[in-house]
Tab-separated table of C-alpha atoms and ligand atoms in Angstrom:
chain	number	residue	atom	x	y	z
A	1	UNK	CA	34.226	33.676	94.812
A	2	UNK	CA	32.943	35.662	97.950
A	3	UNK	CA	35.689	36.067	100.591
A	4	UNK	CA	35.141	36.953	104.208
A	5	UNK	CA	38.195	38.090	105.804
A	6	UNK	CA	38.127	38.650	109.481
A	7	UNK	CA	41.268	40.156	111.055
A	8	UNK	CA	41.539	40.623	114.833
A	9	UNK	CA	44.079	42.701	116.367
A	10	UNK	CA	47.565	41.319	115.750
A	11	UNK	CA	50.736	43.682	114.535
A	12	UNK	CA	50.895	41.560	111.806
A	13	UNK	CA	47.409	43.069	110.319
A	14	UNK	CA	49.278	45.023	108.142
A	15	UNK	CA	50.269	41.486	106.153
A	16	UNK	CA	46.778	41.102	105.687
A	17	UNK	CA	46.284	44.159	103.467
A	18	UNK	CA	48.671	42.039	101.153
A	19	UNK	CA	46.502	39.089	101.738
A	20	UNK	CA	43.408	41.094	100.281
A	21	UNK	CA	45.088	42.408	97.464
A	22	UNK	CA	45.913	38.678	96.511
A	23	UNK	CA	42.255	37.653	96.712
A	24	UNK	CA	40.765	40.660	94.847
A	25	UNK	CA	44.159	40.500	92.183
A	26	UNK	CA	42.428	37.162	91.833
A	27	UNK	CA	39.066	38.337	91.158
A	28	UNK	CA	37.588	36.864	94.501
A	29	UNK	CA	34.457	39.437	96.302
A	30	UNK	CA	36.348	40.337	99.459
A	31	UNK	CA	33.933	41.880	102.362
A	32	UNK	CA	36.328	42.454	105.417
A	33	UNK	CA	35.502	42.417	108.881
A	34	UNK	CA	38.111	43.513	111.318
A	35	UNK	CA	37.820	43.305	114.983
A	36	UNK	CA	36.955	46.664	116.854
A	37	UNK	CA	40.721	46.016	118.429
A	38	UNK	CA	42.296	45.573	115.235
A	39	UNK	CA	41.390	48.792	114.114
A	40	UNK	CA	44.299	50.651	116.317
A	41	UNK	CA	46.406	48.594	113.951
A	42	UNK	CA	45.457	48.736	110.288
A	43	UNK	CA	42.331	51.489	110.174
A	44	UNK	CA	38.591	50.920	108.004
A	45	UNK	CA	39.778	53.620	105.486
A	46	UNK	CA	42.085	50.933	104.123
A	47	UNK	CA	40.227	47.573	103.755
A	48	UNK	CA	37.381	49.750	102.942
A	49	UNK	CA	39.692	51.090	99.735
A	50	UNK	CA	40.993	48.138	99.059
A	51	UNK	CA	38.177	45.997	99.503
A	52	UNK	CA	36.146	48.104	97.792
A	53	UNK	CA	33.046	47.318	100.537
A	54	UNK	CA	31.707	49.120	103.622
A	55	UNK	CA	33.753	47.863	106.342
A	56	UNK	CA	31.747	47.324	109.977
A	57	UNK	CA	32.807	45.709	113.424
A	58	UNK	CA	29.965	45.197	115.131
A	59	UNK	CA	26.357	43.646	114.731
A	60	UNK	CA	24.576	46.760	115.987
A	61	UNK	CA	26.371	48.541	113.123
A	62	UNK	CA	23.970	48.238	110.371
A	63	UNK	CA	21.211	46.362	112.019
A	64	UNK	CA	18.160	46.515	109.215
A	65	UNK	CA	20.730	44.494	106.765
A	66	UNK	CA	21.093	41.185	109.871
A	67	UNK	CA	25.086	41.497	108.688
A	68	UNK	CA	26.676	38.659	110.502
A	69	UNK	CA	23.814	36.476	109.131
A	70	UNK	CA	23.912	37.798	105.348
A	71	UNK	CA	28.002	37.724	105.583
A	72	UNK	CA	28.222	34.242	106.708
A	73	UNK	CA	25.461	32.996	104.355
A	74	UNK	CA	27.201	34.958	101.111
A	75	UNK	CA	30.465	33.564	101.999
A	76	UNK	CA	31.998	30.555	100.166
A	77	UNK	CA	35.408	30.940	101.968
A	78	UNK	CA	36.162	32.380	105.386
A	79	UNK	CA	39.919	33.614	105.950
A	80	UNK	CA	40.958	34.962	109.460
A	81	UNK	CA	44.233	36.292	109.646
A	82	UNK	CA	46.044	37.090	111.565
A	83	UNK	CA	43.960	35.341	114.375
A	84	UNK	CA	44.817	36.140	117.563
A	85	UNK	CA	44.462	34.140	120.945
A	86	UNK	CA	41.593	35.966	122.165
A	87	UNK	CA	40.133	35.556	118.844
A	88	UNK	CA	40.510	31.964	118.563
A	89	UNK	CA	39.684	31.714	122.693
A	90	UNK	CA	35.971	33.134	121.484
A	91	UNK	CA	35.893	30.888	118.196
A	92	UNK	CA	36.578	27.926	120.486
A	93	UNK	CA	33.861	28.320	122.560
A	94	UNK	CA	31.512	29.602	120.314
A	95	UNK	CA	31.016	33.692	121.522
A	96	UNK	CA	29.879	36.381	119.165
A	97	UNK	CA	30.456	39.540	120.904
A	98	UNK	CA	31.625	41.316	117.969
A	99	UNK	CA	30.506	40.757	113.954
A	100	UNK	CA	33.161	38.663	113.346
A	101	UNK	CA	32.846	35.840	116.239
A	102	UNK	CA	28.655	36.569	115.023
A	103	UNK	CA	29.532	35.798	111.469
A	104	UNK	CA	32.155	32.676	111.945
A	105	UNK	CA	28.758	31.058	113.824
A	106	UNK	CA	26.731	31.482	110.628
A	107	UNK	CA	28.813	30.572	108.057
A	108	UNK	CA	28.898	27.054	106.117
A	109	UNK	CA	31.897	27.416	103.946
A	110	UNK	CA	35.445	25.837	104.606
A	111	UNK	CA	37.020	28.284	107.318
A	112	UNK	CA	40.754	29.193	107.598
A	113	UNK	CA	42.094	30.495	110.385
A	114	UNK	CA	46.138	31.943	110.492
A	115	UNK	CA	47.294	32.791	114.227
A	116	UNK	CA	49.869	34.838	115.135
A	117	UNK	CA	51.034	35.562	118.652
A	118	UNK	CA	53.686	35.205	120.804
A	119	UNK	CA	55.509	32.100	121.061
A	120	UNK	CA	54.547	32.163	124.518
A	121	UNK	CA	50.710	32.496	123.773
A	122	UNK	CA	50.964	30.173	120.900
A	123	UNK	CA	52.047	27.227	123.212
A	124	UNK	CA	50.021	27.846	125.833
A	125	UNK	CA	47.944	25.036	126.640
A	126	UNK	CA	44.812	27.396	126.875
A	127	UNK	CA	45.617	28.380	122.781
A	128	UNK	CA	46.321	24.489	121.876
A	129	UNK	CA	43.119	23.538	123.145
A	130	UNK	CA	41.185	26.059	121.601
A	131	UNK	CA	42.700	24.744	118.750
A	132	UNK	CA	42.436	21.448	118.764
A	133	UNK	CA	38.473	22.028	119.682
A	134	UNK	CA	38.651	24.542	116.067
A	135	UNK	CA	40.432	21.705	114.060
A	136	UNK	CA	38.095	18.661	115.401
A	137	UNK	CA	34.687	21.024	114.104
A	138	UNK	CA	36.404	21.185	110.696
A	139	UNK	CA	38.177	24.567	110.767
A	140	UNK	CA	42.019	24.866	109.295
A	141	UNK	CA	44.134	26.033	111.400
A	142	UNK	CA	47.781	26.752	110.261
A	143	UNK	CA	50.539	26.768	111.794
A	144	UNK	CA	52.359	29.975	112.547
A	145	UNK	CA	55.476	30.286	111.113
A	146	UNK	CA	58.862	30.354	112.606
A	147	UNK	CA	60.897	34.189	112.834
A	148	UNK	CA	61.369	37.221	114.610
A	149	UNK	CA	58.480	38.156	116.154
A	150	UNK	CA	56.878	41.690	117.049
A	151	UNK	CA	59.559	42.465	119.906
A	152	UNK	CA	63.362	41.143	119.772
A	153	UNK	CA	61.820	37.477	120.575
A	154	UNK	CA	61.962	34.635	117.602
A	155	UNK	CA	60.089	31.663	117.730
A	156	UNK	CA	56.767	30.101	116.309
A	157	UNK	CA	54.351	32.478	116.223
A	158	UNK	CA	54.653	34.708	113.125
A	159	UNK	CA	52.109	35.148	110.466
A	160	UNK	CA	52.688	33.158	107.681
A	161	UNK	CA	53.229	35.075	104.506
A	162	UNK	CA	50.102	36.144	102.738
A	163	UNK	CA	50.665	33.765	99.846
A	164	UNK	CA	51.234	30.765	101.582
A	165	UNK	CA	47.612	31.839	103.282
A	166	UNK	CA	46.527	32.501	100.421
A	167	UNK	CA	47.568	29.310	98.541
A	168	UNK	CA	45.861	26.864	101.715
A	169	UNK	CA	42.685	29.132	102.100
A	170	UNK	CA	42.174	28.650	98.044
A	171	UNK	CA	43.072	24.595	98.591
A	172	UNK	CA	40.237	24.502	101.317
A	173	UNK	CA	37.678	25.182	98.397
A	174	UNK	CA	38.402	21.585	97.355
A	175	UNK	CA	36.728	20.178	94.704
A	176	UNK	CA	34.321	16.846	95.937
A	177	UNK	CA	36.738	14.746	94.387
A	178	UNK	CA	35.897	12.215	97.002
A	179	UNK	CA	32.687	12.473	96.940
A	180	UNK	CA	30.532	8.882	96.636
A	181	UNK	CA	33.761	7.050	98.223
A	182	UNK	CA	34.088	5.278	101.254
A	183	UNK	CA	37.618	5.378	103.019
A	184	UNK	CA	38.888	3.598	105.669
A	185	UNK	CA	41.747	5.229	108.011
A	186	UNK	CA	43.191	3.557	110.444
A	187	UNK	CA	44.823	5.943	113.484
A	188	UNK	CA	46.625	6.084	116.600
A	189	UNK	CA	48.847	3.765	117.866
A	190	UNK	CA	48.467	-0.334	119.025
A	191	UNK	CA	48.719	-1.299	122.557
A	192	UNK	CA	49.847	-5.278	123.069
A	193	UNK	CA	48.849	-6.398	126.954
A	194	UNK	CA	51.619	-7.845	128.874
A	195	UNK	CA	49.402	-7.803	132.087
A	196	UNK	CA	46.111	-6.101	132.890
A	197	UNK	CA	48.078	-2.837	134.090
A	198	UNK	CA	50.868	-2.913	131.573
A	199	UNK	CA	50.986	-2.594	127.813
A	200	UNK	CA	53.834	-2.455	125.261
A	201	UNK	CA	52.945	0.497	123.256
A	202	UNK	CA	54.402	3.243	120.900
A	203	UNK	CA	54.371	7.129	120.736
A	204	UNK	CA	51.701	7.669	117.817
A	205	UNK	CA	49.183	10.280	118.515
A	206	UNK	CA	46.926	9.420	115.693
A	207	UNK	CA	46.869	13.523	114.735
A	208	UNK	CA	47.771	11.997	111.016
A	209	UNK	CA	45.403	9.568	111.069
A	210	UNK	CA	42.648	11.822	112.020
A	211	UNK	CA	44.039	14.800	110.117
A	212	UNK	CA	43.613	12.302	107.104
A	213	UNK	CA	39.762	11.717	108.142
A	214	UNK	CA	39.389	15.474	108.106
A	215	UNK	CA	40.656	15.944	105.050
A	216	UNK	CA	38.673	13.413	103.111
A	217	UNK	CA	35.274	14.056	104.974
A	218	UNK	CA	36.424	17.751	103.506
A	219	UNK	CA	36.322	16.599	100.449
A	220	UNK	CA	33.281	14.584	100.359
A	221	UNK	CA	34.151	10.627	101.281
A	222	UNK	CA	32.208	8.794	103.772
A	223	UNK	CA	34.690	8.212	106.523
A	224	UNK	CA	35.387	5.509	108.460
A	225	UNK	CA	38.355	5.589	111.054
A	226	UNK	CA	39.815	2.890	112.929
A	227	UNK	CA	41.465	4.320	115.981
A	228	UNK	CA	44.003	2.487	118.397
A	229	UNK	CA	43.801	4.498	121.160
A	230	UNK	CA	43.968	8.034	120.198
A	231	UNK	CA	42.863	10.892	122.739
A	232	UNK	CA	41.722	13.438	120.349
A	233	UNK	CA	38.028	15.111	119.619
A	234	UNK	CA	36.133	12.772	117.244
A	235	UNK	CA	36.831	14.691	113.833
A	236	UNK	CA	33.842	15.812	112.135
A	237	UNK	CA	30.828	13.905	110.669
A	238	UNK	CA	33.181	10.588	110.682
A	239	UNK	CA	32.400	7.101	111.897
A	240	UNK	CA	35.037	6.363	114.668
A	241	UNK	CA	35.525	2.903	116.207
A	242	UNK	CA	38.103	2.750	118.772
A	243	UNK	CA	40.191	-0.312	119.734
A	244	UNK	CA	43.559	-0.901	121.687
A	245	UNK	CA	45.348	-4.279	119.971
A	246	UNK	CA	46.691	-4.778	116.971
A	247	UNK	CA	44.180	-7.864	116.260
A	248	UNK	CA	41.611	-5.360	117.366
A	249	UNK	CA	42.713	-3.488	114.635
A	250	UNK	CA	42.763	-6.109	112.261
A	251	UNK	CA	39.516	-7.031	112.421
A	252	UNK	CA	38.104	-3.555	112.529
A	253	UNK	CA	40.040	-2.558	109.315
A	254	UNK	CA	39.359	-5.580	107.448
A	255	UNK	CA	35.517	-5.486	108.076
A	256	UNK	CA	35.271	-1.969	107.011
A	257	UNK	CA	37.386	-2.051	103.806
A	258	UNK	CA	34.831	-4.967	102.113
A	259	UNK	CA	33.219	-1.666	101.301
A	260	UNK	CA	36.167	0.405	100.951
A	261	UNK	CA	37.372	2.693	97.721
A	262	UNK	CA	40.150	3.410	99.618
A	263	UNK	CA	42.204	2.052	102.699
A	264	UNK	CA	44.650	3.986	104.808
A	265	UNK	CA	47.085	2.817	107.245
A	266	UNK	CA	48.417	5.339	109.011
A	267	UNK	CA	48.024	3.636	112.293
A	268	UNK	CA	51.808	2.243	114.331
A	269	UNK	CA	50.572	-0.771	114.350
A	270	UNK	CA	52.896	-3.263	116.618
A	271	UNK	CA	54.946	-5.571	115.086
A	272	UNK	CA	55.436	-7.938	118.466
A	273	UNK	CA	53.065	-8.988	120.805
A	274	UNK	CA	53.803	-11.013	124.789
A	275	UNK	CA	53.354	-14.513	123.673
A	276	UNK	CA	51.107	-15.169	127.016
A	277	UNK	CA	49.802	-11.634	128.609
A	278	UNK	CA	49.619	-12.460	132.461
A	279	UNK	CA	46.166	-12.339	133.914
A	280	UNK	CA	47.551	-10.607	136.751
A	281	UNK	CA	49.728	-8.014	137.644
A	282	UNK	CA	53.348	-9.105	137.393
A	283	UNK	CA	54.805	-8.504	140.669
A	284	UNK	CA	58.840	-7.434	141.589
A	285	UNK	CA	60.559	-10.289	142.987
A	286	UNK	CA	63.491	-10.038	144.607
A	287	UNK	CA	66.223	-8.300	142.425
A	288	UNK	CA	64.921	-10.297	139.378
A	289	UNK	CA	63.036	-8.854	136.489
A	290	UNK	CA	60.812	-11.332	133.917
A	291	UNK	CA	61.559	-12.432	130.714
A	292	UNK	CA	58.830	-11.554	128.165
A	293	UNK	CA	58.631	-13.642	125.215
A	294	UNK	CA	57.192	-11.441	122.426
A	295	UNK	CA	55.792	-13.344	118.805
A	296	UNK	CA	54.850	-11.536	115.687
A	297	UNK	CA	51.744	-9.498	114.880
A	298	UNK	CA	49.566	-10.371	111.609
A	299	UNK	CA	50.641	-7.806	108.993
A	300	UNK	CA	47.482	-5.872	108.127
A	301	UNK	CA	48.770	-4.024	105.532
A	302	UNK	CA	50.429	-7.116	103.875
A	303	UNK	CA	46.636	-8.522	104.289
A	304	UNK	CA	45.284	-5.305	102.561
A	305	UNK	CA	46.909	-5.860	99.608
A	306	UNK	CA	46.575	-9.366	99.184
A	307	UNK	CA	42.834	-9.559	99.109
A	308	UNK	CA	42.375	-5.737	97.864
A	309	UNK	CA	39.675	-5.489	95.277
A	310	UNK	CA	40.025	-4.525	91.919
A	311	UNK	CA	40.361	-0.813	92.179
A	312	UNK	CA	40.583	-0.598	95.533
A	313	UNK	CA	43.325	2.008	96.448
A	314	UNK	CA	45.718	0.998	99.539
A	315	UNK	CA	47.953	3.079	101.502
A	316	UNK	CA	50.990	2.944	104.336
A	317	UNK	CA	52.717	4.551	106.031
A	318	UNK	CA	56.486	3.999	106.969
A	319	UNK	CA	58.032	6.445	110.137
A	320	UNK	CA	61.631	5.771	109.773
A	321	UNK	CA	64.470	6.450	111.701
A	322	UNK	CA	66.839	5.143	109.349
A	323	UNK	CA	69.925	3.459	111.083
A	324	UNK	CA	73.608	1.742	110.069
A	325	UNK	CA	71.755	-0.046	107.423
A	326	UNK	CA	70.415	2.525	105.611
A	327	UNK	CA	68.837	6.219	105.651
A	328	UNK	CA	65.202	6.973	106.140
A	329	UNK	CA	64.758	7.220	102.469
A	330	UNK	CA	67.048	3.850	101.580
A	331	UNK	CA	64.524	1.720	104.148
A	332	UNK	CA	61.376	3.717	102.334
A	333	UNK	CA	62.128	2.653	99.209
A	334	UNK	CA	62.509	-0.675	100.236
A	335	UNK	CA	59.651	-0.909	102.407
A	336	UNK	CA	57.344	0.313	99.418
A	337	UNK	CA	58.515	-2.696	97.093
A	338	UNK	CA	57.944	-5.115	100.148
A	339	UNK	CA	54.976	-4.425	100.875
A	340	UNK	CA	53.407	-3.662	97.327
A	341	UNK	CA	50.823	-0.740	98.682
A	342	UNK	CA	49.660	1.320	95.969
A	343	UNK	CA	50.973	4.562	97.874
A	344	UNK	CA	54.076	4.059	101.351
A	345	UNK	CA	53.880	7.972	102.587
A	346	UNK	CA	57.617	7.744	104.410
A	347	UNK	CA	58.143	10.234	107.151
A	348	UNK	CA	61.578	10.399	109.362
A	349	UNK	CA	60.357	10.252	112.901
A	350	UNK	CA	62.352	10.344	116.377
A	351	UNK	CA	62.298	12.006	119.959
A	352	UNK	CA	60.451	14.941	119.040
A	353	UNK	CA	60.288	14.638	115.174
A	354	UNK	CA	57.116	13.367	113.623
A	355	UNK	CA	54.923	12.222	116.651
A	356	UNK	CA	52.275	14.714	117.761
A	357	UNK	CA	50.608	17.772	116.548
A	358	UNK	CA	53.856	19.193	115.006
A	359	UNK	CA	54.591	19.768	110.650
A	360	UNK	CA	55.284	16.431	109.179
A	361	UNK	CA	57.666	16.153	106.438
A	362	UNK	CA	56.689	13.100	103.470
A	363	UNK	CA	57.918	11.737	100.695
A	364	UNK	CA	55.447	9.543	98.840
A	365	UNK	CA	56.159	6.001	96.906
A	366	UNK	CA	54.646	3.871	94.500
A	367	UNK	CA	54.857	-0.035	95.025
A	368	UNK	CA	58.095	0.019	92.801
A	369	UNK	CA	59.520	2.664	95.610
A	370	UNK	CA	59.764	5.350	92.773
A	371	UNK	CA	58.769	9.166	94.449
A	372	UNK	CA	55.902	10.286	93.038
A	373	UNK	CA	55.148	13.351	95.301
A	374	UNK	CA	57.133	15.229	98.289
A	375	UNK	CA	55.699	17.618	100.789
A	376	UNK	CA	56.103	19.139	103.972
A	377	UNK	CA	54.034	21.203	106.361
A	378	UNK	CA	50.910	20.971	108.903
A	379	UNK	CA	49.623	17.079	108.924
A	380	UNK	CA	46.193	18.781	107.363
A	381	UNK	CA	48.396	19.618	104.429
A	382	UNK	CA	50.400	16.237	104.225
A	383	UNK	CA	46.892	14.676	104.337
A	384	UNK	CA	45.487	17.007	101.200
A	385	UNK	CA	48.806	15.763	99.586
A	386	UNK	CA	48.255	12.194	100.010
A	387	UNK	CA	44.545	12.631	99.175
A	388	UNK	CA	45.612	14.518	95.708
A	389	UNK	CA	47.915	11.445	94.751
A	390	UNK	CA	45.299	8.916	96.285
A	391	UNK	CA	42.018	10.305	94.139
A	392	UNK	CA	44.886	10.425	91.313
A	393	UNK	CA	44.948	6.890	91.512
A	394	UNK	CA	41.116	5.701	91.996
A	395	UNK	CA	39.430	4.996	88.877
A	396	UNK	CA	36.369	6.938	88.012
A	397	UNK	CA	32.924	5.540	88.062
B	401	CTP	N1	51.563	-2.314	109.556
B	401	CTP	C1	50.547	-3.235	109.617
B	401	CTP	N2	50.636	-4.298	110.459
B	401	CTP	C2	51.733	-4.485	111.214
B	401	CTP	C3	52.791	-3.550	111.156
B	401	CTP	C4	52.668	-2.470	110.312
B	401	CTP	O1	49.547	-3.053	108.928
B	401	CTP	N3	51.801	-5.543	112.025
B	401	CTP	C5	51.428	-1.176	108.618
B	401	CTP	C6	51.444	0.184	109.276
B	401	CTP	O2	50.146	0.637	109.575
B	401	CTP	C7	52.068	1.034	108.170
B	401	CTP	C8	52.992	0.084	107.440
B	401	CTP	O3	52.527	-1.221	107.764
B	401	CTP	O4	51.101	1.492	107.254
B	401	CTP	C9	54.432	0.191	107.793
B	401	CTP	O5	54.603	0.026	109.169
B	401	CTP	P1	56.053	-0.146	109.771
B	401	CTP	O6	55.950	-0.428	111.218
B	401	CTP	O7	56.871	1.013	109.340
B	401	CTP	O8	56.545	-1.404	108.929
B	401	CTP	P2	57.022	-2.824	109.314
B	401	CTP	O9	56.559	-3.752	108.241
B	401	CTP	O10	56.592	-3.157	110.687
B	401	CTP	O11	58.584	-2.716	109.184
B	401	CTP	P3	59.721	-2.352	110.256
B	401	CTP	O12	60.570	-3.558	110.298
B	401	CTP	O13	60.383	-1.137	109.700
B	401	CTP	O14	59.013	-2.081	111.580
């Protein structure tokens, strides 16, 4: 396979020398494209020797041969690492003031991108937009990993270690194993009116719902997601319909999976409702505070699986805290034989632990509550996982 690796000016360049030497150990074509910057950290002599390939920086370097067009056209994988937050500032907003920035505009193969930075950087809201804009047009971005950093500082921020990179770039290359499949994903979390300013509500994000939609489109489904209020970028060449209750939901999800192969539920979908939402705004009286009665939701899920079609693959999701009764795996387990869905994906979730763009950590059931797959890492890798076990389970045409 042709590799492009692009490597902008980060101390932890050197890793990437390691990184090559995976790929070509492999047998993969690696053409390497450093940033003019990077050079002051790992020189040309050595891609160029270990590569095996000229190695140039900019696009007036070798005009006749149109580089940044031929490179991105030849490439069937794009690798950057490490990326730094000027590189990923110009990726974001689509600049190509050097060959690389020129080449990651022409290319049509999956894209990886590994940053490493600062902790400081890293969290800046200027890098997390710039990657959130990367991950909505499709590109992976991993997280950094956690360690000493260049100076005496630890935190996130370090490059991950060339085989891990290695190992997600290679997974990117997916087969189309969903390819000809529709699947339905619902996202976000349900809002439940109690009057028209206030709402009961919960902290999903939907980043695993629409990580999820990523993933499959990635590997070739038609996607349609169902999201309860999620303020993320559309993802990618999927069919979004947004709405805010949990009957909302219902009726979104169910219309869409008569055509379904698959069904997702990754959505927090609420479980009460106010009986009687006010039509207007509940006002403070006195030192007295309202009693809300709340009544029951419809279970979609439970719905799901009661009418699901022959063949017809559905999936929940369980965030547990676990409690006196029982730990997060205990209530899984249960959960998964209750509510009979072909896969439960059970993730322990709390202040700060599961909710948002942070690593997830899953264990996946079967309806009997047996584990048939664990996993932790980025949501865009928890969603490959539950993809590998959910194709695993759709019968072939
Ligand atoms: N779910 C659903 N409809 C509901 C509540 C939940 O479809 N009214 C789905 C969720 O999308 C998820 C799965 O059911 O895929 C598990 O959700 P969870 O809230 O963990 O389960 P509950 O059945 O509500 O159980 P608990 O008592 O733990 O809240």
């Amino acid at each position: 396979m042709r590799i492009l690796l692009g490597v902008a000016a980060g101390i932890a360049a050197y890793k990437s020398a390691l990184l090559l030497r995976l790929f070509t150990e492999a047998g993969h074509d690696v053409r390497v494209v450093p940033t003019r910057a990077s050079l002051e950290f790992v020189g040309r002599a050595t891609w160029e020797a270990l590569s095996g390939h000229p190695v140039t920086v900019d696009v007036f370097d070798d005009v006749p041969s149109v580089e940044h067009v031929k490179l991105g056209r030849e490439a069937e994988l794009v690798v950057v690492a490490p990326a730094t937050a000027d590189l990923l500032a110009r990726a974001a907003s689509g600049r190509c003031d050097d060959l690389l920035t020129a080449a990651l505009l022409t290319v049509r193969c999956p894209v990886l991108v590994a940053p490493a930075m600062h902790t400081e950087m890293w969290l800046h809201p200027a890098t997390q937009a710039n990657v959130a804009t990367l991950r909505a047009r499709g590109i992976h971005v991993l997280e950094p990993a956690v360690g000493r950093l260049t100076g005496p500082d630890t935190g996130p921020g370090r490059l991950p270690d060339p085989e891990d990179i290695a190992r997600a770039a290679l997974a990117l290359v997916a087969p189309q194993d969903l390819a000809g499949r529709h699947i339905v994903i619902s996202a976000g979390g349900t809002r439940e009116p109690i009057d028209p300013v206030r709402f009961l509500g919960n902290r999903s994000s939907g980043h695993q719902g629409y990580a999820l939609a990523r993933a499959a489109a990635r590997r070739g489904a038609q996607v349609t997601v169902v999201a309860a209020n999620v303020a993320l970028p559309d993802p990618h060449g999927v069919e979004v319909r947004r709405v805010e209750t949990t009957a909302e939901l219902a009726e979104a999800v169910r219309a869409a999976a008569v055509t379904a192969d698959v069904v997702v539920m990754a959505a927090a979908v609420a479980d009460f409702r106010p009986d009687e939402p006010a039509a207007t705004k509940i006002k403070k009286v006195g030192d007295g505070a309202p009693t809300i009665r709340l009544t029951q939701t419809e279970d979609v899920l439970a719905g799901l699986v009661a009418t699901r079609r022959p063949g017809q693959v559905v999936v929940g999701f369980a965030a547990e805290t676990g409690d006196a009764d029982g730990d997060v795996q205990a209530h899984g387990a249960a959960k998964a034989r209750r509510k009979g869905a072909d896969l439960l994906v059970v993730n322990p979730v709390g202040v700060g632990v599961g909710f948002g763009d942070v690593p997830n950590e899953v264990t996946l059931l079967d309806a009997a509550g047996h584990v048939v797959a664990t996993g932790a890492g980025a949501k865009d890798e928890v969603a490959e996982l539950v993809l590998d076990q959910v194709v695993a389970r759709l019968v072939r045409p």
